[in-house]
PDB file of C-alpha atoms in Angstrom:
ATOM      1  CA  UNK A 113     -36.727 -22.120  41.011  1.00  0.00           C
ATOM      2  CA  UNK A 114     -36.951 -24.655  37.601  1.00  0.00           C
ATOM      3  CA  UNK A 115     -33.539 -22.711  36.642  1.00  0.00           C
ATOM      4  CA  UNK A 116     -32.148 -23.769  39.707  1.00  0.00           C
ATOM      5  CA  UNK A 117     -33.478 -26.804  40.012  1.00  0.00           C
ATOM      6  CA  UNK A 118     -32.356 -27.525  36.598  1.00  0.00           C
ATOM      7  CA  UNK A 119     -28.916 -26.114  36.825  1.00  0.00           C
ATOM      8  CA  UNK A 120     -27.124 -29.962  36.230  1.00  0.00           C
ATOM      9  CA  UNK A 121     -28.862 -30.249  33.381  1.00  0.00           C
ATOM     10  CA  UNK A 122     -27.979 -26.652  32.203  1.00  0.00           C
ATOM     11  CA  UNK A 123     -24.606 -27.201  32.631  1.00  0.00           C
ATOM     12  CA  UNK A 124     -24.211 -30.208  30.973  1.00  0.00           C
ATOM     13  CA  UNK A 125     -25.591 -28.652  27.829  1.00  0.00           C
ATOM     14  CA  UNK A 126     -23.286 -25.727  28.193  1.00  0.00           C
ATOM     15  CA  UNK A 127     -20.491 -27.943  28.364  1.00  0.00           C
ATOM     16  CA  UNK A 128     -21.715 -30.116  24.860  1.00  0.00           C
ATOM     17  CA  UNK A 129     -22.250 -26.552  23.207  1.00  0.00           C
ATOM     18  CA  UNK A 130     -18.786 -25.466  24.598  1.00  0.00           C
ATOM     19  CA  UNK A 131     -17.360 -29.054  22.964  1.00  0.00           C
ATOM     20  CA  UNK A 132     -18.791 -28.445  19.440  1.00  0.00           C
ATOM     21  CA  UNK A 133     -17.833 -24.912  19.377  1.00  0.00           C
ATOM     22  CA  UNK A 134     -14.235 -25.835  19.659  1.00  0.00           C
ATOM     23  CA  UNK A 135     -14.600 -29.095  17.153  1.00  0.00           C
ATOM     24  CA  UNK A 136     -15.553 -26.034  14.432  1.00  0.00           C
ATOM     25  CA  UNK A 137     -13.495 -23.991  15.206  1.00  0.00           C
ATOM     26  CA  UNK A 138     -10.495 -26.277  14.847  1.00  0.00           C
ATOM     27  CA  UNK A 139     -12.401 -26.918  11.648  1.00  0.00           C
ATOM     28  CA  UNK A 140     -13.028 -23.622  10.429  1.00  0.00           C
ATOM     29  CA  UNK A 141      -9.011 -22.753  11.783  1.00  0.00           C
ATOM     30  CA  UNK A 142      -7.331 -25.407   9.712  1.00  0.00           C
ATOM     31  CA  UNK A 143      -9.296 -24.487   6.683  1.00  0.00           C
ATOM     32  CA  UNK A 144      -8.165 -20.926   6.927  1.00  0.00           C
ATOM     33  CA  UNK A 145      -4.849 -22.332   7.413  1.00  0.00           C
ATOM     34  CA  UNK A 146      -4.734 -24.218   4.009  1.00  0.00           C
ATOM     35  CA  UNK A 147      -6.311 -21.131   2.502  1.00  0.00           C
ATOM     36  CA  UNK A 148      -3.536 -19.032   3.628  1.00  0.00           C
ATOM     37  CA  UNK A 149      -0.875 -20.753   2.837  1.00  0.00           C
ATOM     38  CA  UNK A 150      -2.343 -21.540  -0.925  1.00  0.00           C
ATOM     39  CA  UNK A 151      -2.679 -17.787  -1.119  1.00  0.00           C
ATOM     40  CA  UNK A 152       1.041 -17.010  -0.129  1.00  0.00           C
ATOM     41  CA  UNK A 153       2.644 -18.256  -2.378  1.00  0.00           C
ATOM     42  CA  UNK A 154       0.386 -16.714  -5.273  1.00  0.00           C
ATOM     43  CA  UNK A 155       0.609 -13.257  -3.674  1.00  0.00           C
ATOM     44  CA  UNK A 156       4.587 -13.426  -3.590  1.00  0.00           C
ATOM     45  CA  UNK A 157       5.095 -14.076  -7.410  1.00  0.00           C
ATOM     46  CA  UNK A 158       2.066 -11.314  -7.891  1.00  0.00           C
ATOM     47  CA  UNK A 159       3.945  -8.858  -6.234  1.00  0.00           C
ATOM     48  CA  UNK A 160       7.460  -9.676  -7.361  1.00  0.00           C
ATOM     49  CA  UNK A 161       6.117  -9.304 -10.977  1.00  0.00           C
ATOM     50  CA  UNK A 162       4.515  -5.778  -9.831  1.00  0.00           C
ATOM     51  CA  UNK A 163       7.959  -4.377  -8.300  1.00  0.00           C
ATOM     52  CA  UNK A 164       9.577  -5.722 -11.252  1.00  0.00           C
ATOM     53  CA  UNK A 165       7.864  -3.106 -13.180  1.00  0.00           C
ATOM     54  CA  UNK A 166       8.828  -0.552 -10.552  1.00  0.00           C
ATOM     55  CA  UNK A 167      12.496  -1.012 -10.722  1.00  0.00           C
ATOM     56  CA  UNK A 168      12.832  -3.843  -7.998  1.00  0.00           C
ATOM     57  CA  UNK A 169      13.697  -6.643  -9.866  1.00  0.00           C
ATOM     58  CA  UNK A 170      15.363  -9.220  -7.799  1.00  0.00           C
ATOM     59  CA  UNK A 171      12.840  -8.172  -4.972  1.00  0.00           C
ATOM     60  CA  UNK A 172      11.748 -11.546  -2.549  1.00  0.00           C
ATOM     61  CA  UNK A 173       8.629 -11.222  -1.202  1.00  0.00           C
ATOM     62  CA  UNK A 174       7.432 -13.763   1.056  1.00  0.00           C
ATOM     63  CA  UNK A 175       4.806 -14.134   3.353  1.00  0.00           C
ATOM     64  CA  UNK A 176       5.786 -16.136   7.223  1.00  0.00           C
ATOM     65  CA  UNK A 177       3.489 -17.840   9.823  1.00  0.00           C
ATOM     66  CA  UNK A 178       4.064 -18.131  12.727  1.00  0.00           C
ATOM     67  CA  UNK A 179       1.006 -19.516  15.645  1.00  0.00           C
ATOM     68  CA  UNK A 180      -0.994 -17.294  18.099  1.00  0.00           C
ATOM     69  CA  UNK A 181      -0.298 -17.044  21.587  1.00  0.00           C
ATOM     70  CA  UNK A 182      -3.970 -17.795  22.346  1.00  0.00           C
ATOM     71  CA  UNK A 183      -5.258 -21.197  20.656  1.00  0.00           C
ATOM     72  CA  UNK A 184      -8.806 -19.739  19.678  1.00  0.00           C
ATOM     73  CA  UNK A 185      -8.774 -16.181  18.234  1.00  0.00           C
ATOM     74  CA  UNK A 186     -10.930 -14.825  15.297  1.00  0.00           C
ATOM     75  CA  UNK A 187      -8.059 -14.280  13.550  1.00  0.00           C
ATOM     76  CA  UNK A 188      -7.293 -17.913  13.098  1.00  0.00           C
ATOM     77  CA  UNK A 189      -4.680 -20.302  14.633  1.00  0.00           C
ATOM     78  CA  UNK A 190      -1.406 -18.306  13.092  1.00  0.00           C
ATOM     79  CA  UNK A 191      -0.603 -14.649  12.299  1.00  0.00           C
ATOM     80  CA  UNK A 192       0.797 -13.640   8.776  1.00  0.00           C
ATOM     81  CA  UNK A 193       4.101 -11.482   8.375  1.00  0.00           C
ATOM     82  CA  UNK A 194       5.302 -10.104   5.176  1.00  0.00           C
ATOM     83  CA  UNK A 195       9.349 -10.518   4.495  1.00  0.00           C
ATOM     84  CA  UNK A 196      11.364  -8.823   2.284  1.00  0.00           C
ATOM     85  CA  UNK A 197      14.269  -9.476   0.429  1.00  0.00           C
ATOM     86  CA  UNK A 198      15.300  -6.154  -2.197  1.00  0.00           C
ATOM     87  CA  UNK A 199      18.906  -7.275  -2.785  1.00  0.00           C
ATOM     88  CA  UNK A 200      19.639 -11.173  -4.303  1.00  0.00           C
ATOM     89  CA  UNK A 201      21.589 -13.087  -1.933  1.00  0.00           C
ATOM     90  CA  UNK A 202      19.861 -11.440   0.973  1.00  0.00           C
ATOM     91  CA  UNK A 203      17.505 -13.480   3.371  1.00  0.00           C
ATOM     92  CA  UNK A 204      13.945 -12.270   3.617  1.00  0.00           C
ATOM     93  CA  UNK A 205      13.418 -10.191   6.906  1.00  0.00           C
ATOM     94  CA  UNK A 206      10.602  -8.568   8.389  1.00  0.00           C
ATOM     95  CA  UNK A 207       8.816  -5.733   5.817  1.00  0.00           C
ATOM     96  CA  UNK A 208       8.371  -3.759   8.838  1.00  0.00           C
ATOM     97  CA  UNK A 209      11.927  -3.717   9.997  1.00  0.00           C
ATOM     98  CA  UNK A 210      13.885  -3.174   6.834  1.00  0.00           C
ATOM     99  CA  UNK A 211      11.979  -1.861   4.047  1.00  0.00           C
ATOM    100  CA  UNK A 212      12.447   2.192   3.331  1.00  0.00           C
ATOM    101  CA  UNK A 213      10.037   4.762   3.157  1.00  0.00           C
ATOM    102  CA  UNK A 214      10.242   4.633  -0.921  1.00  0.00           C
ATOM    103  CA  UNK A 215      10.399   0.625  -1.079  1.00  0.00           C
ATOM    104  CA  UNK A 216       7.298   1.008   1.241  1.00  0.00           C
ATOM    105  CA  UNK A 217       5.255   2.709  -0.997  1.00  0.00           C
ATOM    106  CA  UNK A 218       6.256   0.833  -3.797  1.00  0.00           C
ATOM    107  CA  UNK A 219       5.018  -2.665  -2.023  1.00  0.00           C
ATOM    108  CA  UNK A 220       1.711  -0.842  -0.848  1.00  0.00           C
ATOM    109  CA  UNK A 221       1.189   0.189  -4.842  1.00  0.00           C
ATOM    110  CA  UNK A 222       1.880  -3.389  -5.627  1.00  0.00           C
ATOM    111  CA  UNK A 223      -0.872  -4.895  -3.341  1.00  0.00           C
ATOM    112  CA  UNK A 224      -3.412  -2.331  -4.205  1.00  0.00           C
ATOM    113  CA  UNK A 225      -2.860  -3.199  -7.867  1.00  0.00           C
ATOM    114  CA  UNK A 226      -3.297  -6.428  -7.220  1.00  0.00           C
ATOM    115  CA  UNK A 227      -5.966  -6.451  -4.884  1.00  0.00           C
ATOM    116  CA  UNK A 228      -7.992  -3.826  -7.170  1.00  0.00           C
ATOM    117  CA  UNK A 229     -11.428  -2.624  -6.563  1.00  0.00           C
ATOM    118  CA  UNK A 230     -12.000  -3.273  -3.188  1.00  0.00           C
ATOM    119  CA  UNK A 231     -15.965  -1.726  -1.918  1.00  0.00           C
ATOM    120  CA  UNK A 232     -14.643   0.852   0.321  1.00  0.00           C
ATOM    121  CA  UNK A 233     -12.599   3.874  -1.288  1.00  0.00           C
ATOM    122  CA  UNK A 234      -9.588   5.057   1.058  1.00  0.00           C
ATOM    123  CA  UNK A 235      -7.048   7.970   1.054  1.00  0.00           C
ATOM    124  CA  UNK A 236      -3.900   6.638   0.048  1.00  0.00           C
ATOM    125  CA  UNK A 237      -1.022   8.781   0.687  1.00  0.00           C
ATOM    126  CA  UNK A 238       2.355   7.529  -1.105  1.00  0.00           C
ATOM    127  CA  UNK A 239       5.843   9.429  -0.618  1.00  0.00           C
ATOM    128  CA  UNK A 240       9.464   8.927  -2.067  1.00  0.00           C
ATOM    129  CA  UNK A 241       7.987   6.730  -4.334  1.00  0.00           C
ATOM    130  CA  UNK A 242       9.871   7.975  -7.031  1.00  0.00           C
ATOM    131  CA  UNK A 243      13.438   7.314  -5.155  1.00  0.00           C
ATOM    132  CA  UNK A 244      16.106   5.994  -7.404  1.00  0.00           C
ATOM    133  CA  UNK A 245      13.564   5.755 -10.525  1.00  0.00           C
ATOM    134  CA  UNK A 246      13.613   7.178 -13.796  1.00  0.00           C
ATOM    135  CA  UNK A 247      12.862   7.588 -17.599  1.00  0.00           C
ATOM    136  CA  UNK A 248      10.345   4.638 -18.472  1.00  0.00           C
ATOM    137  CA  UNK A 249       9.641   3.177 -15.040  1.00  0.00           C
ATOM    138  CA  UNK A 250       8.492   6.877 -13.957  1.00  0.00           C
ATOM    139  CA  UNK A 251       5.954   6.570 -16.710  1.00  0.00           C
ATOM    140  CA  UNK A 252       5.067   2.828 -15.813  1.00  0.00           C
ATOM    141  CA  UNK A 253       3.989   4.330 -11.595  1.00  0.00           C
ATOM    142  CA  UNK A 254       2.202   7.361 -12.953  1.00  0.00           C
ATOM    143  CA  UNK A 255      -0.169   5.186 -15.269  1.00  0.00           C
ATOM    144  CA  UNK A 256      -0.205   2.584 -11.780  1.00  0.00           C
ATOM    145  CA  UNK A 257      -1.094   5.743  -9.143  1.00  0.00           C
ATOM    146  CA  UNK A 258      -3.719   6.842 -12.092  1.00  0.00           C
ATOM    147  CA  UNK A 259      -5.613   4.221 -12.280  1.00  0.00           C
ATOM    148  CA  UNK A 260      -5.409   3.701  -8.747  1.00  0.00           C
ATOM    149  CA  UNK A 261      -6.695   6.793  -8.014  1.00  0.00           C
ATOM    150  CA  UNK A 262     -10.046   5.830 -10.291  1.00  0.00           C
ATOM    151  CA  UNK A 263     -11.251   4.075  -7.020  1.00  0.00           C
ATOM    152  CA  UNK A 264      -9.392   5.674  -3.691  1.00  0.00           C
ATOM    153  CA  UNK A 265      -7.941   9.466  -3.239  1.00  0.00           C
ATOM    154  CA  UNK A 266      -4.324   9.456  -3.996  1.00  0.00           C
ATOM    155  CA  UNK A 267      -1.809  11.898  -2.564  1.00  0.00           C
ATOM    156  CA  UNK A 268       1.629  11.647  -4.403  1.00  0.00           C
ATOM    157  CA  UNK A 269       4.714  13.962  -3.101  1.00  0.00           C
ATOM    158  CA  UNK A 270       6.883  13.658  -5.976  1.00  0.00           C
ATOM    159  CA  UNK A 271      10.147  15.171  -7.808  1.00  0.00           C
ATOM    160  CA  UNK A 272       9.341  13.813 -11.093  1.00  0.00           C
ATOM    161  CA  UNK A 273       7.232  15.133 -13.888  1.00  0.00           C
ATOM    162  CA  UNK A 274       5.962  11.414 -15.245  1.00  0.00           C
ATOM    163  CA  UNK A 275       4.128  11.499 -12.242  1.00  0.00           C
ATOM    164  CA  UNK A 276       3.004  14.439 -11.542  1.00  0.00           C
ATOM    165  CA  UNK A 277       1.541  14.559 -14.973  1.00  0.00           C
ATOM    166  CA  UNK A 278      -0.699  12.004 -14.586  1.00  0.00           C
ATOM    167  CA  UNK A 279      -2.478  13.762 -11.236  1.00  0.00           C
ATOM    168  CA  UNK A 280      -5.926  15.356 -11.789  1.00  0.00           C
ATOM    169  CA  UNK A 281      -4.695  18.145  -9.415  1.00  0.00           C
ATOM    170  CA  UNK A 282      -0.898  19.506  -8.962  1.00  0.00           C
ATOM    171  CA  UNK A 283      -0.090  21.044  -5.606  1.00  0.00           C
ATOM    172  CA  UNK A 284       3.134  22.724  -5.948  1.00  0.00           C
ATOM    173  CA  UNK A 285       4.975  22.653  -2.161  1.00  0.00           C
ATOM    174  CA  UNK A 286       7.467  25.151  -1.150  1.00  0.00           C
ATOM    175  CA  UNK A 287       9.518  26.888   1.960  1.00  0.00           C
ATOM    176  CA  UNK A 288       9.194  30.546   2.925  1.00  0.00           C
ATOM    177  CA  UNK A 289      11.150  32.287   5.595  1.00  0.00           C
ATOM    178  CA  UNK A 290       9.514  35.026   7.424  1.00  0.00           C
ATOM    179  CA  UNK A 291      11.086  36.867   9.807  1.00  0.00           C
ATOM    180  CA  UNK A 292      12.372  33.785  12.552  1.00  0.00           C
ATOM    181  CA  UNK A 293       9.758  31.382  11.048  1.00  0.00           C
ATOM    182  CA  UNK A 294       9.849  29.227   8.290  1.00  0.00           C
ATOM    183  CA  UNK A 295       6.501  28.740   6.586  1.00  0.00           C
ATOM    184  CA  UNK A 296       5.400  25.990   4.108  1.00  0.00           C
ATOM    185  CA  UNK A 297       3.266  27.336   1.365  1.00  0.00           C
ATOM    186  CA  UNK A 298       0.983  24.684  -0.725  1.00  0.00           C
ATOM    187  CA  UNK A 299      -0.433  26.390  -3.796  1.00  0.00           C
ATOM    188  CA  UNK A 300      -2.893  24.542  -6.580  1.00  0.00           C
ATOM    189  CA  UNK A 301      -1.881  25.041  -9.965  1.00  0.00           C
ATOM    190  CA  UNK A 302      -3.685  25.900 -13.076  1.00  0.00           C
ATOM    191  CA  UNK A 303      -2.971  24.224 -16.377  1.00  0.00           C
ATOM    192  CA  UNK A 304      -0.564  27.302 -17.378  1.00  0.00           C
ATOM    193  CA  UNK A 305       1.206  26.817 -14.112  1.00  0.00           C
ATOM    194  CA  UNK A 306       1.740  22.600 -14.208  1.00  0.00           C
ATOM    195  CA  UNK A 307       3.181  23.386 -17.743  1.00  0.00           C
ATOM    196  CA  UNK A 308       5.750  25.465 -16.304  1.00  0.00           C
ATOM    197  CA  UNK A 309       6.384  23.650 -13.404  1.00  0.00           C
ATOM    198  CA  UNK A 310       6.344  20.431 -15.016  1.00  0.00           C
ATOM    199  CA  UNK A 311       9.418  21.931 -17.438  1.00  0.00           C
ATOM    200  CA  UNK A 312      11.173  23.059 -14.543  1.00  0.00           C
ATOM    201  CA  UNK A 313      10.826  19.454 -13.107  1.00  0.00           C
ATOM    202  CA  UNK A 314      12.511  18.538 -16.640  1.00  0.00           C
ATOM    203  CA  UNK A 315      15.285  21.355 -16.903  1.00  0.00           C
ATOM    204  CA  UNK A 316      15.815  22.365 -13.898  1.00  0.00           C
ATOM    205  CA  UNK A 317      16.421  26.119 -13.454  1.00  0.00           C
ATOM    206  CA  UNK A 318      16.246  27.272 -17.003  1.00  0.00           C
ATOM    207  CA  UNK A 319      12.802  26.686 -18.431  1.00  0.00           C
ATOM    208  CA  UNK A 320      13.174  26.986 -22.257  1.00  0.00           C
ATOM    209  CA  UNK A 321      10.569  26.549 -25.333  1.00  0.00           C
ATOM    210  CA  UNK A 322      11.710  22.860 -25.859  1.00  0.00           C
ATOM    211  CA  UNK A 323      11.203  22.041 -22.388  1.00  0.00           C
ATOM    212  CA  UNK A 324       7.723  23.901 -22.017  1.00  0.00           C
ATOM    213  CA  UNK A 325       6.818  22.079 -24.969  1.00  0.00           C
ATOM    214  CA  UNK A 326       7.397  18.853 -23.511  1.00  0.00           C
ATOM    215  CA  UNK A 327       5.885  19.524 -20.550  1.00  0.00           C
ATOM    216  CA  UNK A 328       2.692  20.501 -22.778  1.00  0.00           C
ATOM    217  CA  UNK A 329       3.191  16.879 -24.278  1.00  0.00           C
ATOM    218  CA  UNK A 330       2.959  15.372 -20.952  1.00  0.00           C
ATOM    219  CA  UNK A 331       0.182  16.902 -20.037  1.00  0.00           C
ATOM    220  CA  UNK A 332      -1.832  15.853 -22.848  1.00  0.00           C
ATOM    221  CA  UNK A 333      -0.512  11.879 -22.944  1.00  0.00           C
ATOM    222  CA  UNK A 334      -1.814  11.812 -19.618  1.00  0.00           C
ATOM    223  CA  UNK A 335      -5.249  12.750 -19.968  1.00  0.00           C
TER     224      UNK A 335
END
């Protein structure tokens, strides 16, 4: 009966409440706003330096806003989209539109550099990473993935040694036909086996001493 009797009164409160709710929010919004857009441009120079390590030099990265279709979100007043430019001359576009599977990976190394240590370890799975790379900038991603992997679980499919020397485990992956089937057979190496599989990633089909040696080499700069 007092609820109902006070229900006027109720309501009127409600309604104040309701009224400075929205005052911080719109608050709280535009801050996150400013915040955001200070942090953009930051983040796009941070990871254009990274990808110019990884053999995209040239690379735009830029980050667009655009506003929500509902005014009051927990997200904030405007959703983020990353744009990507990899050849100069070409206007940024959506990441998720244009980017390929090797440029993807790339980017996603480049953020988890930068953003390090986060509190919560992930599996982080990276493939054709290695696409159109070579020589020193091979070298430059396996040392990157390494010390990546110090705080999440990396999986790396890869065709070239510099990287898979610097792995704490080497998974060699390979096609068997059997009968009408075609099986896929994953087998962990031993430190004999990554040597010679390693050379073969160097020579190709003929392993010889030099190569074996090498791969040896490898081995031990990476650990």
């Amino acid at each position: 009966l007092q609820e109902l009797a006070a229900q006027e009164t109720r309501l009127q409160d409600l309604e104040a409440r309701r009224e400075e709710s929205g005052r911080r929010y719109a608050q709280l919004a535009e801050s996150l706003s400013r915040a955001r857009r200070e942090a953009a441009g930051s983040l796009g120079r941070r990871v254009e330096a990274e990808l110019e390590q990884l053999a995209m030099g040239g690379t735009r990265f830029e980050v667009e806003f655009s506003t929500t279709d509902d005014p009051v979100s927990e997200k904030g007043a405007e959703r983020a989209q990353f744009l990507l430019s990899a050849n100069p001359g070409e206007p940024p576009r959506p990441l998720a539109r244009i980017a390929s599977g090797g440029e993807l990976s790339r980017i996603l190394l480049a953020l988890e550099t930068i953003f390090g240590g986060d509190e919560q370890s992930r599996t982080l799975v990276f493939d054709e990473i290695d696409a159109g790379i070579g020589g020193r900038v091979a070298s430059v991603l396996g040392e990157k993935l390494s010390r990546l992997a110090g705080e999440h679980q990396v999986f790396c499919v890869t065709h070239l040694p510099q990287i898979a020397a610097a792995a704490a485990r080497h998974f060699h992956v390979s096609k068997q036909r059997q009968g009408k089937r075609t099986l896929i057979r994953l087998e962990l190496l031993d430190e004999k086996a990554r040597e010679q599989e390693l050379a073969r990633m160097l020579a190709g089909k003929d392993v010889t001493s030099t190569t074996l040696r090498q791969a040896r080499e490898m081995l031990q700069t990476a650990s």
